[in-house]
């Protein structure tokens, strides 16, 4: 049975390509999914995607993953800096999770320096552009096959 990984993207990441390209680049959300899918195919991972602009829907997607998904990659976007509900959902399901940020929030406004999600994650990858998702997939694959 192949490893199952869920990739969750939070608010405004559906606008990749159009949204602040100087920060987030010119690749679209669909382009991101293609990039991740190509690496998943190489590794023999079954990958599914979820994007929402709504906090509760993101919590629901994490809850649905319980006992169905082996690992989660999440870019909670702005909810990173506000959401105790997403933190609690990750803790509740106990699924190994990697936090990804396209930019490096630590080098931006002060309000982006706090991540509520980080304590529940096995790793955080930030400031590596869309390649950060590919790196997360490789790390999670290694973690899941080693453990
Ligand atoms: C982001 C960084 C967040 O601060 C911001 O709200 C986002 C995207 C990133 O990928 O760099 O929407 O998570």
PDB file of C-alpha atoms and ligand atoms in Angstrom:
ATOM      1  CA  UNK A   1       0.000   0.000   0.000  1.00  0.00           C
ATOM      2  CA  UNK A   2       1.422   3.381  -0.958  1.00  0.00           C
ATOM      3  CA  UNK A   3       1.963   6.256   1.433  1.00  0.00           C
ATOM      4  CA  UNK A   4      -0.902   8.769   1.412  1.00  0.00           C
ATOM      5  CA  UNK A   5      -0.122  12.457   1.821  1.00  0.00           C
ATOM      6  CA  UNK A   6      -2.598  15.327   2.008  1.00  0.00           C
ATOM      7  CA  UNK A   7      -1.438  18.800   0.950  1.00  0.00           C
ATOM      8  CA  UNK A   8      -3.516  21.604   2.478  1.00  0.00           C
ATOM      9  CA  UNK A   9      -3.291  25.224   1.336  1.00  0.00           C
ATOM     10  CA  UNK A  10      -5.005  28.035   3.185  1.00  0.00           C
ATOM     11  CA  UNK A  11      -6.498  31.390   2.197  1.00  0.00           C
ATOM     12  CA  UNK A  12      -5.446  33.238  -0.949  1.00  0.00           C
ATOM     13  CA  UNK A  13      -3.117  30.474  -2.109  1.00  0.00           C
ATOM     14  CA  UNK A  14      -5.676  29.711  -4.854  1.00  0.00           C
ATOM     15  CA  UNK A  15      -4.520  33.069  -6.256  1.00  0.00           C
ATOM     16  CA  UNK A  16      -0.899  31.991  -6.730  1.00  0.00           C
ATOM     17  CA  UNK A  17       0.516  33.449  -9.917  1.00  0.00           C
ATOM     18  CA  UNK A  18      -1.635  36.581  -9.657  1.00  0.00           C
ATOM     19  CA  UNK A  19      -1.071  37.337  -5.973  1.00  0.00           C
ATOM     20  CA  UNK A  20       1.955  39.506  -5.092  1.00  0.00           C
ATOM     21  CA  UNK A  21       4.225  37.722  -7.630  1.00  0.00           C
ATOM     22  CA  UNK A  22       7.275  39.520  -6.233  1.00  0.00           C
ATOM     23  CA  UNK A  23       6.741  37.520  -3.008  1.00  0.00           C
ATOM     24  CA  UNK A  24       5.016  34.322  -4.173  1.00  0.00           C
ATOM     25  CA  UNK A  25       6.256  33.946  -7.791  1.00  0.00           C
ATOM     26  CA  UNK A  26       4.411  33.618 -11.087  1.00  0.00           C
ATOM     27  CA  UNK A  27       3.403  29.924 -10.956  1.00  0.00           C
ATOM     28  CA  UNK A  28      -0.333  29.342 -10.518  1.00  0.00           C
ATOM     29  CA  UNK A  29      -2.013  27.121  -7.911  1.00  0.00           C
ATOM     30  CA  UNK A  30      -2.580  24.482 -10.623  1.00  0.00           C
ATOM     31  CA  UNK A  31       1.121  24.740 -11.487  1.00  0.00           C
ATOM     32  CA  UNK A  32       1.954  24.068  -7.835  1.00  0.00           C
ATOM     33  CA  UNK A  33      -0.243  20.954  -7.846  1.00  0.00           C
ATOM     34  CA  UNK A  34       1.546  19.696 -10.979  1.00  0.00           C
ATOM     35  CA  UNK A  35       4.949  20.268  -9.370  1.00  0.00           C
ATOM     36  CA  UNK A  36       3.952  18.324  -6.227  1.00  0.00           C
ATOM     37  CA  UNK A  37       2.220  15.552  -8.215  1.00  0.00           C
ATOM     38  CA  UNK A  38       5.329  14.991 -10.357  1.00  0.00           C
ATOM     39  CA  UNK A  39       7.479  14.468  -7.232  1.00  0.00           C
ATOM     40  CA  UNK A  40       4.787  12.280  -5.626  1.00  0.00           C
ATOM     41  CA  UNK A  41       4.771  10.072  -8.752  1.00  0.00           C
ATOM     42  CA  UNK A  42       8.564   9.763  -8.576  1.00  0.00           C
ATOM     43  CA  UNK A  43       8.349   8.664  -4.934  1.00  0.00           C
ATOM     44  CA  UNK A  44       5.295   6.439  -5.454  1.00  0.00           C
ATOM     45  CA  UNK A  45       3.226   8.518  -3.031  1.00  0.00           C
ATOM     46  CA  UNK A  46      -0.535   8.944  -3.325  1.00  0.00           C
ATOM     47  CA  UNK A  47      -1.138  12.679  -2.951  1.00  0.00           C
ATOM     48  CA  UNK A  48      -4.415  14.552  -2.477  1.00  0.00           C
ATOM     49  CA  UNK A  49      -4.973  18.298  -2.340  1.00  0.00           C
ATOM     50  CA  UNK A  50      -7.240  20.630  -0.406  1.00  0.00           C
ATOM     51  CA  UNK A  51      -7.430  24.411  -0.606  1.00  0.00           C
ATOM     52  CA  UNK A  52      -9.809  26.643   1.295  1.00  0.00           C
ATOM     53  CA  UNK A  53     -10.185  30.249   2.327  1.00  0.00           C
ATOM     54  CA  UNK A  54     -12.173  29.150   5.402  1.00  0.00           C
ATOM     55  CA  UNK A  55     -10.636  28.146   8.721  1.00  0.00           C
ATOM     56  CA  UNK A  56     -13.377  25.658   9.697  1.00  0.00           C
ATOM     57  CA  UNK A  57     -13.122  23.893   6.327  1.00  0.00           C
ATOM     58  CA  UNK A  58      -9.390  23.436   6.899  1.00  0.00           C
ATOM     59  CA  UNK A  59     -10.118  21.982  10.366  1.00  0.00           C
ATOM     60  CA  UNK A  60     -12.683  19.633   8.748  1.00  0.00           C
ATOM     61  CA  UNK A  61     -10.147  18.463   6.157  1.00  0.00           C
ATOM     62  CA  UNK A  62      -7.621  17.644   8.922  1.00  0.00           C
ATOM     63  CA  UNK A  63     -10.281  15.746  10.880  1.00  0.00           C
ATOM     64  CA  UNK A  64     -11.312  13.769   7.765  1.00  0.00           C
ATOM     65  CA  UNK A  65      -7.676  12.687   7.350  1.00  0.00           C
ATOM     66  CA  UNK A  66      -7.752  10.752  10.660  1.00  0.00           C
ATOM     67  CA  UNK A  67      -6.872   7.093  10.010  1.00  0.00           C
ATOM     68  CA  UNK A  68      -6.954   7.687   6.244  1.00  0.00           C
ATOM     69  CA  UNK A  69      -3.842   9.795   5.595  1.00  0.00           C
ATOM     70  CA  UNK A  70      -0.238   9.044   6.634  1.00  0.00           C
ATOM     71  CA  UNK A  71       1.180  12.575   6.474  1.00  0.00           C
ATOM     72  CA  UNK A  72       0.072  16.171   6.007  1.00  0.00           C
ATOM     73  CA  UNK A  73       1.831  19.098   4.348  1.00  0.00           C
ATOM     74  CA  UNK A  74       0.144  22.352   5.292  1.00  0.00           C
ATOM     75  CA  UNK A  75       0.578  25.971   4.328  1.00  0.00           C
ATOM     76  CA  UNK A  76      -2.058  27.572   6.557  1.00  0.00           C
ATOM     77  CA  UNK A  77      -1.242  30.982   4.988  1.00  0.00           C
ATOM     78  CA  UNK A  78      -2.582  33.842   7.147  1.00  0.00           C
ATOM     79  CA  UNK A  79      -4.174  31.351   9.586  1.00  0.00           C
ATOM     80  CA  UNK A  80      -0.624  30.377  10.575  1.00  0.00           C
ATOM     81  CA  UNK A  81      -0.512  33.523  12.653  1.00  0.00           C
ATOM     82  CA  UNK A  82      -3.994  33.311  14.196  1.00  0.00           C
ATOM     83  CA  UNK A  83      -5.427  29.800  14.325  1.00  0.00           C
ATOM     84  CA  UNK A  84      -5.474  27.798  17.525  1.00  0.00           C
ATOM     85  CA  UNK A  85      -8.227  25.687  15.900  1.00  0.00           C
ATOM     86  CA  UNK A  86      -5.866  24.423  13.164  1.00  0.00           C
ATOM     87  CA  UNK A  87      -3.141  23.768  15.774  1.00  0.00           C
ATOM     88  CA  UNK A  88      -5.606  21.750  17.860  1.00  0.00           C
ATOM     89  CA  UNK A  89      -6.840  19.780  14.823  1.00  0.00           C
ATOM     90  CA  UNK A  90      -3.284  18.734  13.894  1.00  0.00           C
ATOM     91  CA  UNK A  91      -2.636  17.703  17.512  1.00  0.00           C
ATOM     92  CA  UNK A  92      -5.965  15.848  17.693  1.00  0.00           C
ATOM     93  CA  UNK A  93      -5.409  13.607  14.668  1.00  0.00           C
ATOM     94  CA  UNK A  94      -1.744  12.973  15.520  1.00  0.00           C
ATOM     95  CA  UNK A  95      -0.747  12.760  11.831  1.00  0.00           C
ATOM     96  CA  UNK A  96       2.907  13.711  11.111  1.00  0.00           C
ATOM     97  CA  UNK A  97       2.691  17.200   9.608  1.00  0.00           C
ATOM     98  CA  UNK A  98       5.149  19.556   7.924  1.00  0.00           C
ATOM     99  CA  UNK A  99       4.448  23.304   7.801  1.00  0.00           C
ATOM    100  CA  UNK A 100       5.435  25.068   4.569  1.00  0.00           C
ATOM    101  CA  UNK A 101       5.673  28.758   3.704  1.00  0.00           C
ATOM    102  CA  UNK A 102       6.584  30.010   0.256  1.00  0.00           C
ATOM    103  CA  UNK A 103       8.079  33.213   1.642  1.00  0.00           C
ATOM    104  CA  UNK A 104      10.022  33.475   4.882  1.00  0.00           C
ATOM    105  CA  UNK A 105       7.482  35.037   7.256  1.00  0.00           C
ATOM    106  CA  UNK A 106      10.253  35.717   9.806  1.00  0.00           C
ATOM    107  CA  UNK A 107      11.748  38.284   7.439  1.00  0.00           C
ATOM    108  CA  UNK A 108       8.470  40.149   6.864  1.00  0.00           C
ATOM    109  CA  UNK A 109       6.078  42.094   9.118  1.00  0.00           C
ATOM    110  CA  UNK A 110       6.243  41.412  12.866  1.00  0.00           C
ATOM    111  CA  UNK A 111       2.745  39.910  12.903  1.00  0.00           C
ATOM    112  CA  UNK A 112       3.984  37.083  10.645  1.00  0.00           C
ATOM    113  CA  UNK A 113       6.719  36.024  13.071  1.00  0.00           C
ATOM    114  CA  UNK A 114       4.413  33.898  15.241  1.00  0.00           C
ATOM    115  CA  UNK A 115       3.269  30.498  14.012  1.00  0.00           C
ATOM    116  CA  UNK A 116       0.570  28.862  16.128  1.00  0.00           C
ATOM    117  CA  UNK A 117       0.935  25.732  14.006  1.00  0.00           C
ATOM    118  CA  UNK A 118       4.681  25.115  14.405  1.00  0.00           C
ATOM    119  CA  UNK A 119       4.594  23.307  17.805  1.00  0.00           C
ATOM    120  CA  UNK A 120       2.437  20.539  16.294  1.00  0.00           C
ATOM    121  CA  UNK A 121       4.686  20.007  13.265  1.00  0.00           C
ATOM    122  CA  UNK A 122       7.721  17.762  12.792  1.00  0.00           C
ATOM    123  CA  UNK A 123       9.365  20.454  10.606  1.00  0.00           C
ATOM    124  CA  UNK A 124       8.855  23.890   9.097  1.00  0.00           C
ATOM    125  CA  UNK A 125      10.143  24.787   5.619  1.00  0.00           C
ATOM    126  CA  UNK A 126      10.061  28.469   4.718  1.00  0.00           C
ATOM    127  CA  UNK A 127      11.465  30.889   2.188  1.00  0.00           C
ATOM    128  CA  UNK A 128      12.196  28.277  -0.487  1.00  0.00           C
ATOM    129  CA  UNK A 129       9.416  29.200  -2.888  1.00  0.00           C
ATOM    130  CA  UNK A 130       7.284  26.414  -4.330  1.00  0.00           C
ATOM    131  CA  UNK A 131      10.252  24.033  -4.064  1.00  0.00           C
ATOM    132  CA  UNK A 132       9.541  24.064  -0.317  1.00  0.00           C
ATOM    133  CA  UNK A 133       6.537  21.796  -0.959  1.00  0.00           C
ATOM    134  CA  UNK A 134       8.738  19.348  -2.905  1.00  0.00           C
ATOM    135  CA  UNK A 135      11.262  19.361  -0.069  1.00  0.00           C
ATOM    136  CA  UNK A 136       8.444  18.768   2.427  1.00  0.00           C
ATOM    137  CA  UNK A 137       7.209  15.795   0.398  1.00  0.00           C
ATOM    138  CA  UNK A 138      10.691  14.244   0.366  1.00  0.00           C
ATOM    139  CA  UNK A 139      11.189  14.858   4.123  1.00  0.00           C
ATOM    140  CA  UNK A 140       7.785  13.463   5.023  1.00  0.00           C
ATOM    141  CA  UNK A 141       8.417  10.401   2.824  1.00  0.00           C
ATOM    142  CA  UNK A 142      11.730   9.812   4.616  1.00  0.00           C
ATOM    143  CA  UNK A 143      10.154  10.341   8.042  1.00  0.00           C
ATOM    144  CA  UNK A 144       7.295   7.933   7.281  1.00  0.00           C
ATOM    145  CA  UNK A 145       9.504   5.221   5.814  1.00  0.00           C
ATOM    146  CA  UNK A 146      12.064   5.517   8.672  1.00  0.00           C
ATOM    147  CA  UNK A 147       9.420   5.438  11.423  1.00  0.00           C
TER     148      UNK A 147
HETATM  149  C1  LIG B   1       2.520  32.390   3.597  1.00  0.00           C
HETATM  150  C2  LIG B   1       3.021  33.472   4.575  1.00  0.00           C
HETATM  151  C3  LIG B   1       1.847  34.043   5.361  1.00  0.00           C
HETATM  152  O1  LIG B   1       2.318  35.042   6.253  1.00  0.00           O
HETATM  153  C4  LIG B   1       0.848  34.671   4.419  1.00  0.00           C
HETATM  154  O2  LIG B   1      -0.287  35.136   5.142  1.00  0.00           O
HETATM  155  C5  LIG B   1       0.428  33.770   3.324  1.00  0.00           C
HETATM  156  C6  LIG B   1       1.413  32.887   2.701  1.00  0.00           C
HETATM  157  C7  LIG B   1       3.654  31.870   2.695  1.00  0.00           C
HETATM  158  O3  LIG B   1       3.458  30.843   2.059  1.00  0.00           O
HETATM  159  O4  LIG B   1       4.716  32.495   2.588  1.00  0.00           O
HETATM  160  O5  LIG B   1      -0.706  33.830   2.850  1.00  0.00           O
HETATM  161  O6  LIG B   1       2.061  31.282   4.365  1.00  0.00           O
END
